[in-house]
Coordinates of C-alpha atoms and ligand atoms in Angstrom, one line a residue:
M1 CA -20.4 52.4 -47.1
N2 CA -18.8 54.7 -44.4
L3 CA -16.6 51.9 -43.0
S4 CA -13.4 50.6 -44.1
I5 CA -13.0 46.8 -43.4
H6 CA -9.5 44.8 -43.2
Q7 CA -9.7 41.2 -43.2
F8 CA -6.7 39.0 -42.6
I9 CA -6.1 35.1 -41.3
C10 CA -5.0 34.4 -37.7
L11 CA -4.0 31.2 -36.3
S12 CA -4.7 28.8 -39.1
D13 CA -8.0 29.4 -40.4
N14 CA -9.8 32.1 -38.1
F15 CA -10.4 35.4 -39.6
G16 CA -9.0 38.7 -38.1
V17 CA -11.4 41.7 -39.0
L18 CA -10.8 45.3 -38.4
V19 CA -13.8 47.9 -38.7
H20 CA -12.6 51.4 -39.1
D21 CA -14.8 54.6 -39.2
P22 CA -12.7 57.3 -41.1
A23 CA -14.7 60.2 -39.7
T24 CA -13.8 59.5 -35.9
R25 CA -10.9 57.2 -36.4
A26 CA -12.5 54.6 -34.2
T27 CA -11.5 51.0 -35.0
A28 CA -12.9 47.8 -33.7
A29 CA -11.5 44.2 -33.9
I30 CA -14.1 41.6 -34.5
D31 CA -13.2 38.8 -32.1
A32 CA -9.5 38.5 -30.7
P33 CA -8.1 35.1 -32.2
D34 CA -4.5 36.2 -31.7
A35 CA -3.2 39.6 -30.7
Q36 CA 0.0 39.5 -32.8
P37 CA -1.5 39.5 -36.1
I38 CA -4.3 42.0 -35.1
L39 CA -1.7 44.5 -33.8
Q40 CA 0.4 44.1 -36.9
A41 CA -2.7 44.7 -38.9
L42 CA -3.5 47.7 -36.9
A43 CA 0.0 49.0 -37.3
S44 CA 0.1 48.4 -41.2
K45 CA -3.2 50.5 -41.5
G46 CA -2.0 53.3 -39.0
W47 CA -5.3 52.6 -37.1
E48 CA -5.6 52.7 -33.2
L49 CA -7.8 49.9 -31.5
S50 CA -10.9 51.6 -29.8
D51 CA -13.2 48.6 -29.4
I52 CA -13.2 44.8 -29.5
L53 CA -16.4 42.9 -30.4
I54 CA -16.7 39.4 -29.2
T55 CA -19.0 37.1 -30.6
H56 CA -18.7 34.1 -28.2
H57 CA -16.5 32.6 -25.6
H58 CA -14.5 30.1 -27.6
F59 CA -10.6 30.4 -27.0
D60 CA -10.0 31.1 -30.8
H61 CA -12.2 34.1 -30.5
T62 CA -11.0 35.5 -27.2
Q63 CA -7.5 34.6 -26.4
G64 CA -6.0 37.7 -27.9
I65 CA -8.0 40.0 -25.7
A66 CA -5.5 40.4 -23.1
G67 CA -2.5 41.1 -25.6
L68 CA -4.7 43.6 -27.5
K69 CA -5.6 45.4 -24.2
S70 CA -2.1 45.7 -23.0
A71 CA -1.3 47.3 -26.2
F72 CA -4.4 49.4 -26.1
P73 CA -5.4 49.8 -22.7
R74 CA -8.4 52.1 -23.3
A75 CA -9.9 49.7 -26.0
R76 CA -13.4 48.7 -24.9
V77 CA -14.2 44.9 -24.8
V78 CA -17.7 44.2 -25.8
G79 CA -19.4 40.7 -25.5
P80 CA -22.5 38.8 -24.9
A81 CA -24.1 39.2 -21.4
R82 CA -24.9 35.4 -21.5
E83 CA -21.2 34.5 -21.6
A84 CA -20.0 37.0 -19.4
G85 CA -18.6 34.4 -16.9
K86 CA -16.7 32.7 -19.7
I87 CA -14.9 35.7 -21.3
A88 CA -12.4 37.7 -19.1
G89 CA -12.4 41.4 -19.3
L90 CA -15.6 42.4 -20.7
D91 CA -16.2 46.3 -20.2
L92 CA -19.8 46.0 -21.8
Q93 CA -22.1 43.1 -21.7
V94 CA -24.6 43.1 -24.6
S95 CA -27.9 41.3 -25.4
E96 CA -30.5 40.9 -28.0
G97 CA -31.7 44.6 -29.4
G98 CA -28.8 46.2 -27.8
A99 CA -26.7 48.7 -29.9
V100 CA -23.0 49.2 -30.1
K101 CA -21.4 52.3 -31.4
I102 CA -18.3 52.2 -33.3
G103 CA -17.4 55.8 -33.9
S104 CA -20.3 57.2 -35.9
A105 CA -21.6 53.7 -36.9
E106 CA -24.0 51.5 -34.8
A107 CA -24.2 47.8 -34.6
M108 CA -27.3 46.2 -33.4
V109 CA -26.7 43.0 -31.3
L110 CA -28.6 39.8 -32.6
E111 CA -28.6 36.7 -30.1
V112 CA -28.1 33.7 -32.2
P113 CA -27.8 30.6 -29.8
G114 CA -26.5 27.3 -31.1
H115 CA -22.8 27.1 -31.6
T116 CA -22.6 28.4 -28.0
S117 CA -25.7 29.3 -25.9
G118 CA -24.9 33.0 -25.6
H119 CA -23.4 33.5 -29.1
V120 CA -24.3 37.0 -30.5
A121 CA -23.8 38.6 -34.3
Y122 CA -23.2 42.3 -34.9
W123 CA -25.4 44.0 -37.5
F124 CA -24.5 47.3 -38.9
K125 CA -27.9 47.9 -40.5
S126 CA -27.1 51.2 -42.2
E127 CA -23.7 49.7 -43.7
N128 CA -25.6 46.3 -44.6
L129 CA -22.6 44.5 -42.6
L130 CA -23.2 41.5 -40.5
F131 CA -20.5 39.8 -38.4
S132 CA -21.6 36.2 -37.8
G133 CA -18.9 34.9 -35.6
D134 CA -19.3 30.9 -35.8
T135 CA -22.9 30.9 -36.4
L136 CA -23.2 31.4 -40.3
F137 CA -20.4 30.5 -42.6
A138 CA -20.2 30.8 -46.4
M139 CA -22.3 27.8 -47.5
G140 CA -22.1 26.5 -44.1
C141 CA -22.8 27.0 -40.3
G142 CA -21.0 26.4 -37.0
R143 CA -21.6 23.1 -35.0
G144 CA -24.4 23.2 -32.4
F145 CA -22.1 22.7 -29.4
E146 CA -24.2 24.0 -26.8
E147 CA -27.8 24.0 -28.1
P148 CA -29.8 21.4 -30.0
A149 CA -29.8 21.7 -33.7
P150 CA -33.3 23.1 -33.9
V151 CA -32.3 26.1 -31.7
L152 CA -29.4 26.7 -34.1
Y153 CA -31.7 26.6 -36.9
R154 CA -33.9 29.2 -35.6
S155 CA -30.8 31.4 -35.1
L156 CA -29.9 30.8 -38.7
M157 CA -33.3 31.8 -40.0
K158 CA -33.2 35.0 -38.0
L159 CA -30.0 35.9 -40.0
A160 CA -31.4 34.6 -43.3
A161 CA -34.2 37.3 -42.7
L162 CA -31.8 40.1 -43.0
P163 CA -31.7 42.1 -46.1
P164 CA -30.2 40.1 -49.1
Q165 CA -27.7 42.6 -49.7
T166 CA -26.1 42.2 -46.4
H167 CA -22.3 41.7 -46.7
I168 CA -21.4 39.0 -44.3
Y169 CA -18.1 38.3 -42.5
C170 CA -17.5 35.0 -40.6
G171 CA -15.2 33.6 -38.0
H172 CA -13.4 31.0 -40.1
E173 CA -12.1 30.3 -43.8
Y174 CA -14.2 26.9 -44.1
T175 CA -15.7 27.5 -47.6
L176 CA -14.0 25.1 -49.7
S177 CA -15.0 22.2 -47.3
N178 CA -18.4 23.7 -46.8
A179 CA -18.8 23.8 -50.7
R180 CA -17.7 20.0 -51.2
F181 CA -20.4 19.2 -48.6
A182 CA -23.0 21.3 -50.0
L183 CA -22.7 19.5 -53.5
T184 CA -23.7 16.2 -51.9
V185 CA -27.0 17.4 -50.6
D186 CA -27.8 20.0 -53.2
P187 CA -26.5 18.4 -56.4
E188 CA -29.0 20.0 -58.9
N189 CA -28.4 23.7 -57.8
S190 CA -26.5 25.3 -60.7
T191 CA -25.7 28.4 -58.7
L192 CA -24.1 26.3 -56.0
R193 CA -21.9 24.5 -58.6
D194 CA -20.8 27.8 -60.2
R195 CA -20.0 29.1 -56.8
A196 CA -18.2 26.0 -55.8
N197 CA -15.8 26.4 -59.0
T198 CA -15.2 30.0 -58.1
I199 CA -14.3 29.1 -54.5
A200 CA -11.8 26.4 -55.7
M201 CA -10.2 28.9 -58.0
L202 CA -9.8 31.6 -55.2
R203 CA -8.4 29.0 -52.8
E204 CA -6.0 27.8 -55.4
N205 CA -4.7 31.4 -55.8
G206 CA -4.5 31.8 -51.8
Q207 CA -7.3 34.1 -51.9
Y208 CA -10.0 34.5 -49.3
T209 CA -13.7 33.6 -50.1
L210 CA -15.3 36.1 -47.7
P211 CA -16.9 38.2 -47.3
T212 CA -20.3 36.7 -48.8
T213 CA -23.7 38.3 -49.1
M214 CA -27.1 37.0 -47.7
A215 CA -28.5 36.6 -51.4
L216 CA -25.7 34.1 -52.3
E217 CA -26.1 32.2 -49.0
L218 CA -29.8 32.1 -49.6
A219 CA -29.2 30.5 -53.0
T220 CA -26.3 28.2 -52.0
N221 CA -26.0 27.6 -48.4
P222 CA -27.8 24.2 -47.6
F223 CA -28.2 25.1 -43.9
L224 CA -30.4 28.0 -45.0
R225 CA -32.3 25.9 -47.6
A226 CA -33.7 23.1 -45.6
G227 CA -37.2 24.0 -46.7
E228 CA -36.2 23.5 -50.5
E229 CA -37.6 20.5 -52.2
G230 CA -34.3 19.8 -54.0
I231 CA -32.5 19.2 -50.7
Q232 CA -35.3 17.4 -49.1
T233 CA -35.6 15.0 -52.1
A234 CA -31.7 14.5 -51.9
L235 CA -32.1 13.7 -48.3
G236 CA -35.1 11.4 -48.7
M237 CA -37.1 13.8 -46.5
R238 CA -39.7 15.2 -49.0
G239 CA -42.2 17.2 -47.0
A240 CA -40.4 17.1 -43.7
D241 CA -40.2 19.9 -41.2
P242 CA -37.3 22.2 -42.2
A243 CA -35.8 22.0 -38.5
A244 CA -35.7 18.2 -38.9
V245 CA -34.0 18.5 -42.2
F246 CA -31.7 20.9 -41.0
T247 CA -30.8 18.6 -38.1
E248 CA -30.1 15.7 -40.6
L249 CA -28.0 18.2 -42.7
R250 CA -26.0 19.1 -39.5
E251 CA -25.6 15.6 -38.6
R252 CA -24.4 14.6 -42.0
K253 CA -21.8 17.5 -42.0
N254 CA -20.5 16.6 -38.6
H255 CA -19.6 13.0 -40.2
F256 CA -18.4 14.5 -43.6
Ligands
LIG301 ZN1 -16.5 28.9 -31.9

């Protein structure tokens, strides 16, 4: 991997992430939950902000844009074309299949509607890195606020098809609560039980549970496993359409 990654908490449970290319010194912030901690993180690393990659329009991912721009006026703000009307100050609008250069590295833009209608993920294919925003979480997924559950499910399946060795950074530290829910719908999954124990220990020690990998998510994230017999049985939905199983999972998690 040619990129350096720095991850830290903003607000209460949002992740700030900086992606730095040592070769060119380009540095991107993934989303802008809060300018101050991001500026502090940049200063602590001695990095200068060149780009801001926005995944979706929600306030807790965009409210830091103005503060970052005033500190780094030349930083380029990149975000989804489909949400350009909801995100002030986009310099570059991107859509499916588009590419964004961060120094010498390149991210491919994947449209993943569901949580919001225009949500995008940024995939650095050569570096095996995915920034999934609020679409895919460790052992969870975002709520389908702006699209029906089957649309969100298609987006998750699109991400699930990326290489298993892909490292995934997400918008929030929600893993402990996600693990507790996952155990209720996939109780026989021993990999999940082991992971839930590991996660609980990490959180007790004040450590982050991300990044995760696609291989680990495929093995333990119930929202990627709606086609698995164990989950379908636990839900009383054996043989059902995975999109319908996913819809039921999402509904149960909403009330968990
Ligand atoms: Zn969101």
